[in-house]
mmCIF file of C-alpha atoms and ligand atoms in Angstrom:
data_model
loop_
_atom_site.group_PDB
_atom_site.id
_atom_site.type_symbol
_atom_site.label_atom_id
_atom_site.label_comp_id
_atom_site.label_asym_id
_atom_site.label_seq_id
_atom_site.Cartn_x
_atom_site.Cartn_y
_atom_site.Cartn_z
ATOM 1 C CA UNK H 126 -6.632 -19.730 -12.688
ATOM 2 C CA UNK H 127 -9.118 -21.945 -10.226
ATOM 3 C CA UNK H 128 -9.254 -19.376 -7.510
ATOM 4 C CA UNK H 129 -7.864 -20.138 -4.344
ATOM 5 C CA UNK H 130 -9.935 -20.586 -0.899
ATOM 6 C CA UNK H 131 -9.886 -18.372 2.217
ATOM 7 C CA UNK H 132 -11.322 -19.096 5.603
ATOM 8 C CA UNK H 133 -10.477 -16.960 7.724
ATOM 9 C CA UNK H 134 -12.053 -16.661 11.477
ATOM 10 C CA UNK H 135 -13.104 -13.722 13.194
ATOM 11 C CA UNK H 136 -13.418 -13.587 16.983
ATOM 12 C CA UNK H 137 -14.362 -10.701 16.999
ATOM 13 C CA UNK H 138 -14.501 -9.304 21.731
ATOM 14 C CA UNK H 139 -13.730 -12.695 22.063
ATOM 15 C CA UNK H 140 -10.913 -15.456 24.551
ATOM 16 C CA UNK H 141 -8.485 -14.641 27.242
ATOM 17 C CA UNK H 142 -5.294 -14.300 26.276
ATOM 18 C CA UNK H 143 -4.441 -18.135 27.451
ATOM 19 C CA UNK H 144 -7.870 -19.578 24.638
ATOM 20 C CA UNK H 145 -6.340 -17.233 22.695
ATOM 21 C CA UNK H 146 -2.671 -18.772 22.088
ATOM 22 C CA UNK H 147 -4.725 -22.067 22.739
ATOM 23 C CA UNK H 148 -7.114 -21.899 19.375
ATOM 24 C CA UNK H 149 -4.716 -20.623 17.660
ATOM 25 C CA UNK H 150 -1.642 -23.196 18.515
ATOM 26 C CA UNK H 151 -4.215 -26.126 16.979
ATOM 27 C CA UNK H 152 -5.774 -24.125 13.713
ATOM 28 C CA UNK H 153 -2.416 -23.866 13.926
ATOM 29 C CA UNK H 154 -1.098 -27.980 14.965
ATOM 30 C CA UNK H 155 -4.625 -28.358 11.925
ATOM 31 C CA UNK H 156 -3.722 -27.169 8.904
ATOM 32 C CA UNK H 157 -1.361 -28.012 6.444
ATOM 33 C CA UNK H 158 0.007 -25.922 2.210
ATOM 34 C CA UNK H 159 -1.993 -28.115 1.475
ATOM 35 C CA UNK H 160 -4.995 -27.115 2.774
ATOM 36 C CA UNK H 161 -7.286 -23.423 1.327
ATOM 37 C CA UNK H 162 -5.275 -20.402 2.327
ATOM 38 C CA UNK H 163 -6.281 -19.850 6.901
ATOM 39 C CA UNK H 164 -6.540 -16.647 8.549
ATOM 40 C CA UNK H 165 -7.304 -15.705 11.842
ATOM 41 C CA UNK H 166 -8.095 -12.929 13.345
ATOM 42 C CA UNK H 167 -7.711 -11.673 17.677
ATOM 43 C CA UNK H 168 -8.832 -8.882 19.367
ATOM 44 C CA UNK H 169 -5.576 -6.099 18.522
ATOM 45 C CA UNK H 170 -3.866 -7.019 22.358
ATOM 46 C CA UNK H 171 -3.877 -10.115 21.740
ATOM 47 C CA UNK H 172 -2.362 -10.100 18.187
ATOM 48 C CA UNK H 173 1.513 -9.961 19.483
ATOM 49 C CA UNK H 174 1.585 -13.195 20.951
ATOM 50 C CA UNK H 175 -0.640 -14.648 18.440
ATOM 51 C CA UNK H 176 1.720 -13.780 15.971
ATOM 52 C CA UNK H 177 4.347 -15.571 17.770
ATOM 53 C CA UNK H 178 2.111 -19.144 18.115
ATOM 54 C CA UNK H 179 1.696 -18.351 14.199
ATOM 55 C CA UNK H 180 5.519 -18.243 13.444
ATOM 56 C CA UNK H 181 5.854 -21.344 10.992
ATOM 57 C CA UNK H 182 2.650 -21.708 10.555
ATOM 58 C CA UNK H 183 0.452 -21.557 7.516
ATOM 59 C CA UNK H 184 -1.720 -19.393 9.472
ATOM 60 C CA UNK H 185 -2.221 -15.488 8.402
ATOM 61 C CA UNK H 186 -3.274 -13.142 11.150
ATOM 62 C CA UNK H 187 -5.692 -10.696 10.543
ATOM 63 C CA UNK H 188 -7.169 -7.524 12.379
ATOM 64 C CA UNK H 189 -10.025 -6.595 12.425
ATOM 65 C CA UNK H 190 -10.499 -2.848 12.428
ATOM 66 C CA UNK H 191 -8.150 0.183 11.026
ATOM 67 C CA UNK H 192 -7.296 3.608 11.268
ATOM 68 C CA UNK H 193 -7.313 5.279 7.195
ATOM 69 C CA UNK H 194 -4.839 7.709 8.358
ATOM 70 C CA UNK H 195 -1.296 6.766 10.154
ATOM 71 C CA UNK H 196 -0.488 7.615 13.013
ATOM 72 C CA UNK H 197 -1.577 11.313 16.119
ATOM 73 C CA UNK H 198 -4.556 12.540 17.685
ATOM 74 C CA UNK H 199 -6.800 9.794 17.008
ATOM 75 C CA UNK H 200 -7.040 7.782 20.494
ATOM 76 C CA UNK H 201 -8.427 4.744 21.109
ATOM 77 C CA UNK H 202 -6.509 3.374 17.030
ATOM 78 C CA UNK H 203 -4.756 1.646 15.202
ATOM 79 C CA UNK H 204 -2.445 2.658 12.746
ATOM 80 C CA UNK H 205 -2.373 -0.052 9.398
ATOM 81 C CA UNK H 206 1.902 0.324 9.269
ATOM 82 C CA UNK H 207 1.540 -1.086 13.449
ATOM 83 C CA UNK H 208 -0.677 -3.722 12.588
ATOM 84 C CA UNK H 209 2.197 -5.269 9.623
ATOM 85 C CA UNK H 210 4.670 -3.858 11.612
ATOM 86 C CA UNK H 211 2.317 -6.609 14.643
ATOM 87 C CA UNK H 212 2.542 -9.546 11.454
ATOM 88 C CA UNK H 213 -0.871 -9.199 10.249
ATOM 89 C CA UNK H 214 -1.284 -9.219 6.579
ATOM 90 C CA UNK H 215 -4.830 -9.256 6.173
ATOM 91 C CA UNK H 216 -7.273 -6.799 8.082
ATOM 92 C CA UNK H 217 -10.999 -6.725 7.948
ATOM 93 C CA UNK H 218 -12.967 -3.343 7.272
ATOM 94 C CA UNK H 219 -16.837 -2.721 6.882
ATOM 95 C CA UNK H 220 -17.630 -5.161 10.009
ATOM 96 C CA UNK H 221 -20.753 -4.382 10.092
ATOM 97 C CA UNK H 222 -20.880 -5.027 13.575
ATOM 98 C CA UNK H 223 -18.668 -1.641 12.246
ATOM 99 C CA UNK H 224 -21.571 0.302 10.305
ATOM 100 C CA UNK H 225 -23.654 -0.337 11.685
ATOM 101 C CA UNK H 226 -23.520 -0.413 15.824
ATOM 102 C CA UNK H 227 -20.805 1.619 14.928
ATOM 103 C CA UNK H 228 -21.950 4.613 13.038
ATOM 104 C CA UNK H 229 -19.516 3.541 9.803
ATOM 105 C CA UNK H 230 -19.988 5.261 6.922
ATOM 106 C CA UNK H 231 -19.348 3.616 2.897
ATOM 107 C CA UNK H 232 -16.471 7.570 2.671
ATOM 108 C CA UNK H 233 -15.228 6.478 6.060
ATOM 109 C CA UNK H 234 -14.716 2.317 4.480
ATOM 110 C CA UNK H 235 -13.460 3.096 1.601
ATOM 111 C CA UNK H 236 -10.123 5.730 3.103
ATOM 112 C CA UNK H 237 -9.833 3.080 5.798
ATOM 113 C CA UNK H 238 -9.344 -0.131 2.502
ATOM 114 C CA UNK H 239 -7.044 2.400 0.369
ATOM 115 C CA UNK H 240 -5.243 3.316 3.591
ATOM 116 C CA UNK H 241 -4.724 -0.564 4.532
ATOM 117 C CA UNK H 242 -3.999 -1.822 1.366
ATOM 118 C CA UNK H 243 -1.725 1.029 0.110
ATOM 119 C CA UNK H 244 0.102 0.140 3.068
ATOM 120 C CA UNK H 245 0.658 -3.129 2.101
ATOM 121 C CA UNK H 246 -2.534 -5.849 3.809
ATOM 122 C CA UNK H 247 -4.650 -7.975 2.086
ATOM 123 C CA UNK H 248 -8.510 -5.609 2.692
ATOM 124 C CA UNK H 249 -10.899 -8.627 3.910
ATOM 125 C CA UNK H 250 -14.463 -5.851 2.783
ATOM 126 C CA UNK H 251 -17.434 -6.175 3.990
ATOM 127 C CA UNK H 252 -20.783 -6.287 2.405
ATOM 128 C CA UNK H 253 -24.275 -7.483 3.222
ATOM 129 C CA UNK H 254 -27.694 -5.862 3.514
ATOM 130 C CA UNK H 255 -29.605 -5.540 6.632
ATOM 131 C CA UNK H 256 -33.025 -8.381 7.326
ATOM 132 C CA UNK H 257 -35.457 -5.094 6.372
ATOM 133 C CA UNK H 258 -33.045 -3.893 3.318
ATOM 134 C CA UNK H 259 -34.058 -7.890 2.087
ATOM 135 C CA UNK H 260 -37.564 -7.771 2.272
ATOM 136 C CA UNK H 261 -37.662 -5.136 0.534
ATOM 137 C CA UNK H 262 -36.153 -6.424 -2.060
ATOM 138 C CA UNK H 263 -32.663 -3.464 -1.909
ATOM 139 C CA UNK H 264 -29.928 -6.188 -0.933
ATOM 140 C CA UNK H 265 -28.768 -5.614 -4.752
ATOM 141 C CA UNK H 266 -29.154 -2.201 -3.877
ATOM 142 C CA UNK H 267 -27.825 -2.093 -1.493
ATOM 143 C CA UNK H 268 -24.578 -4.248 -2.184
ATOM 144 C CA UNK H 269 -24.469 -1.622 -4.965
ATOM 145 C CA UNK H 270 -23.885 1.686 -2.895
ATOM 146 C CA UNK H 271 -21.584 -0.682 -0.530
ATOM 147 C CA UNK H 272 -19.661 -2.189 -3.369
ATOM 148 C CA UNK H 273 -19.835 1.187 -5.470
ATOM 149 C CA UNK H 274 -18.329 3.734 -3.122
ATOM 150 C CA UNK H 275 -16.798 1.558 -0.778
ATOM 151 C CA UNK H 276 -14.205 0.094 -3.279
ATOM 152 C CA UNK H 277 -13.516 3.309 -5.364
ATOM 153 C CA UNK H 278 -9.833 5.102 -6.516
ATOM 154 C CA UNK H 279 -8.466 2.019 -4.655
ATOM 155 C CA UNK H 280 -4.294 1.514 -4.829
ATOM 156 C CA UNK H 281 -4.874 0.368 -8.513
ATOM 157 C CA UNK H 282 -0.883 -1.810 -8.462
ATOM 158 C CA UNK H 283 -2.275 -3.486 -4.390
ATOM 159 C CA UNK H 284 -5.479 -4.871 -6.698
ATOM 160 C CA UNK H 285 -4.126 -8.135 -6.259
ATOM 161 C CA UNK H 286 -4.539 -8.058 -2.369
ATOM 162 C CA UNK H 287 -8.192 -7.617 -2.607
ATOM 163 C CA UNK H 288 -10.899 -9.042 -0.478
ATOM 164 C CA UNK H 289 -14.499 -8.639 -0.676
ATOM 165 C CA UNK H 290 -17.367 -10.810 2.280
ATOM 166 C CA UNK H 291 -20.629 -10.989 1.468
ATOM 167 C CA UNK H 292 -22.641 -11.244 5.527
ATOM 168 C CA UNK H 293 -25.858 -10.510 4.918
ATOM 169 C CA UNK H 294 -26.692 -8.557 8.947
ATOM 170 C CA UNK H 295 -29.548 -11.092 8.997
ATOM 171 C CA UNK H 296 -27.567 -13.755 9.021
ATOM 172 C CA UNK H 297 -24.257 -12.950 11.336
ATOM 173 C CA UNK H 298 -24.152 -14.369 14.605
ATOM 174 C CA UNK H 299 -28.340 -15.545 13.950
ATOM 175 C CA UNK H 300 -28.104 -18.842 13.002
ATOM 176 C CA UNK H 301 -30.025 -17.905 10.549
ATOM 177 C CA UNK H 302 -27.253 -18.403 7.788
ATOM 178 C CA UNK H 303 -27.906 -18.046 3.814
ATOM 179 C CA UNK H 304 -28.458 -21.135 1.370
ATOM 180 C CA UNK H 305 -26.168 -21.526 -0.982
ATOM 181 C CA UNK H 306 -28.219 -20.048 -4.131
ATOM 182 C CA UNK H 307 -28.539 -16.569 -2.254
ATOM 183 C CA UNK H 308 -25.072 -16.456 -1.639
ATOM 184 C CA UNK H 309 -24.425 -18.276 -5.581
ATOM 185 C CA UNK H 310 -27.152 -15.190 -6.294
ATOM 186 C CA UNK H 311 -25.052 -12.290 -3.979
ATOM 187 C CA UNK H 312 -21.860 -13.600 -5.162
ATOM 188 C CA UNK H 313 -22.151 -13.278 -8.284
ATOM 189 C CA UNK H 314 -23.754 -10.234 -8.161
ATOM 190 C CA UNK H 315 -21.025 -8.005 -6.203
ATOM 191 C CA UNK H 316 -18.581 -9.999 -9.336
ATOM 192 C CA UNK H 317 -20.715 -8.700 -11.936
ATOM 193 C CA UNK H 318 -20.092 -4.969 -10.021
ATOM 194 C CA UNK H 319 -16.489 -5.702 -9.065
ATOM 195 C CA UNK H 320 -15.661 -5.842 -13.091
ATOM 196 C CA UNK H 321 -17.552 -2.489 -13.612
ATOM 197 C CA UNK H 322 -15.738 -0.939 -11.057
ATOM 198 C CA UNK H 323 -11.845 -2.212 -11.180
ATOM 199 C CA UNK H 324 -12.213 -3.692 -13.563
ATOM 200 C CA UNK H 325 -12.930 -7.934 -15.254
ATOM 201 C CA UNK H 326 -9.415 -8.657 -14.185
ATOM 202 C CA UNK H 327 -9.560 -7.754 -10.886
ATOM 203 C CA UNK H 328 -13.256 -9.360 -10.459
ATOM 204 C CA UNK H 329 -12.366 -12.561 -11.704
ATOM 205 C CA UNK H 330 -9.049 -12.873 -9.550
ATOM 206 C CA UNK H 331 -11.188 -11.387 -6.133
ATOM 207 C CA UNK H 332 -11.949 -13.618 -3.588
ATOM 208 C CA UNK H 333 -15.952 -13.269 -2.316
ATOM 209 C CA UNK H 334 -16.633 -15.179 0.568
ATOM 210 C CA UNK H 335 -19.234 -15.363 2.764
ATOM 211 C CA UNK H 336 -19.692 -14.509 6.554
ATOM 212 C CA UNK H 337 -22.984 -15.707 8.221
ATOM 213 C CA UNK H 338 -23.677 -17.761 11.028
ATOM 214 C CA UNK H 339 -20.997 -20.161 8.933
ATOM 215 C CA UNK H 340 -20.937 -23.282 10.320
ATOM 216 C CA UNK H 341 -19.404 -26.902 9.876
ATOM 217 C CA UNK H 342 -22.019 -28.394 8.400
ATOM 218 C CA UNK H 343 -23.337 -26.071 6.444
ATOM 219 C CA UNK H 344 -19.231 -24.469 4.754
ATOM 220 C CA UNK H 345 -19.183 -27.519 2.768
ATOM 221 C CA UNK H 346 -22.524 -26.444 0.516
ATOM 222 C CA UNK H 347 -22.421 -23.120 0.393
ATOM 223 C CA UNK H 348 -18.339 -23.149 -1.003
ATOM 224 C CA UNK H 349 -19.119 -25.543 -3.707
ATOM 225 C CA UNK H 350 -21.509 -22.511 -4.775
ATOM 226 C CA UNK H 351 -19.153 -21.206 -7.779
ATOM 227 C CA UNK H 352 -18.411 -17.267 -6.693
ATOM 228 C CA UNK H 353 -18.211 -18.788 -2.810
ATOM 229 C CA UNK H 354 -14.684 -18.768 -2.559
ATOM 230 C CA UNK H 355 -14.372 -19.483 1.778
ATOM 231 C CA UNK H 356 -15.869 -18.525 4.234
ATOM 232 C CA UNK H 357 -15.497 -15.383 6.865
ATOM 233 C CA UNK H 358 -16.172 -17.791 10.784
ATOM 234 C CA UNK H 359 -17.473 -16.267 13.048
ATOM 235 C CA UNK H 360 -18.582 -17.936 16.447
ATOM 236 C CA UNK H 361 -17.421 -21.905 14.634
ATOM 237 C CA UNK H 362 -14.448 -19.893 14.448
ATOM 238 C CA UNK H 363 -13.886 -20.123 18.085
ATOM 239 C CA UNK H 364 -13.438 -23.224 18.844
ATOM 240 C CA UNK H 365 -10.565 -25.391 16.662
ATOM 241 C CA UNK H 366 -13.029 -28.720 15.676
ATOM 242 C CA UNK H 367 -15.573 -26.863 13.577
ATOM 243 C CA UNK H 368 -13.374 -24.559 12.739
ATOM 244 C CA UNK H 369 -10.921 -27.425 11.076
ATOM 245 C CA UNK H 370 -13.753 -28.613 9.600
ATOM 246 C CA UNK H 371 -14.774 -25.564 8.288
ATOM 247 C CA UNK H 372 -11.747 -25.356 6.638
ATOM 248 C CA UNK H 373 -11.068 -29.092 5.156
ATOM 249 C CA UNK H 374 -15.033 -27.959 3.563
ATOM 250 C CA UNK H 375 -12.735 -25.761 1.418
ATOM 251 C CA UNK H 376 -10.821 -28.281 0.214
HETATM 252 P P1 PGA U 165 -20.798 -15.504 12.745
HETATM 253 O O1 PGA U 165 -19.858 -13.981 11.970
HETATM 254 O O2 PGA U 165 -20.426 -16.082 11.542
HETATM 255 O O3 PGA U 165 -20.590 -15.591 13.950
HETATM 256 O O4 PGA U 165 -22.156 -15.190 12.295
HETATM 257 C C1 PGA U 165 -19.347 -14.129 11.445
HETATM 258 C C2 PGA U 165 -18.838 -12.528 11.116
HETATM 259 O O5 PGA U 165 -19.466 -11.333 12.062
HETATM 260 O O6 PGA U 165 -18.086 -12.103 9.778
#
């Protein structure tokens, strides 16, 4: 079966409550069951009001982060159970802004992925190299390490809920999108690696999203590549018209 495309909007730390509601409503209005799968990932405080707006639509709700523990003394953190109760289907794990900006490590991200899948969430697990790593021909070594350490020991019965996002750090928020060939090469490498780590069947059906300066103009070229199964979109997901164009490009 061909893999269905997924387009997820990562709103990061953006939008007022009014903007979040309006954006979610516009995305819901422009999306049909025939569209690619679509998710939006608002900031934590807007999850419940956005869930309300999305009710009855085909747009899924996602969170941008979670903590591996179920509850307890973890000030400022949010558990996977809370996300589920708030209506989330997806959670982003391992975004580069948390890996590099906040020091989250491969083993910690592995704990998060395990906890979120076990709880019943779909995980969008991000990997990607820094510019210096690409220039030093380290891209595959970095993807290998992030996948091997991040995707180990995942619950076998939940692997159908795993999504990987290839997000080269040099392309995120920079306007420098990877070429379709660069994305395809990295995605094919990740799929091969996942085959080794989680098995061929999982690898074959795994959606691998591209993220990093995706726009309405660059989306179709990227999504046309055989191993690019959609996008994780930051900046261009904050305007309904550009996000809807990207969804259309995913078919
Ligand atoms: P960008 O962000 O589309 O603004 O580059 C993508 C992401 O960080 O997920």
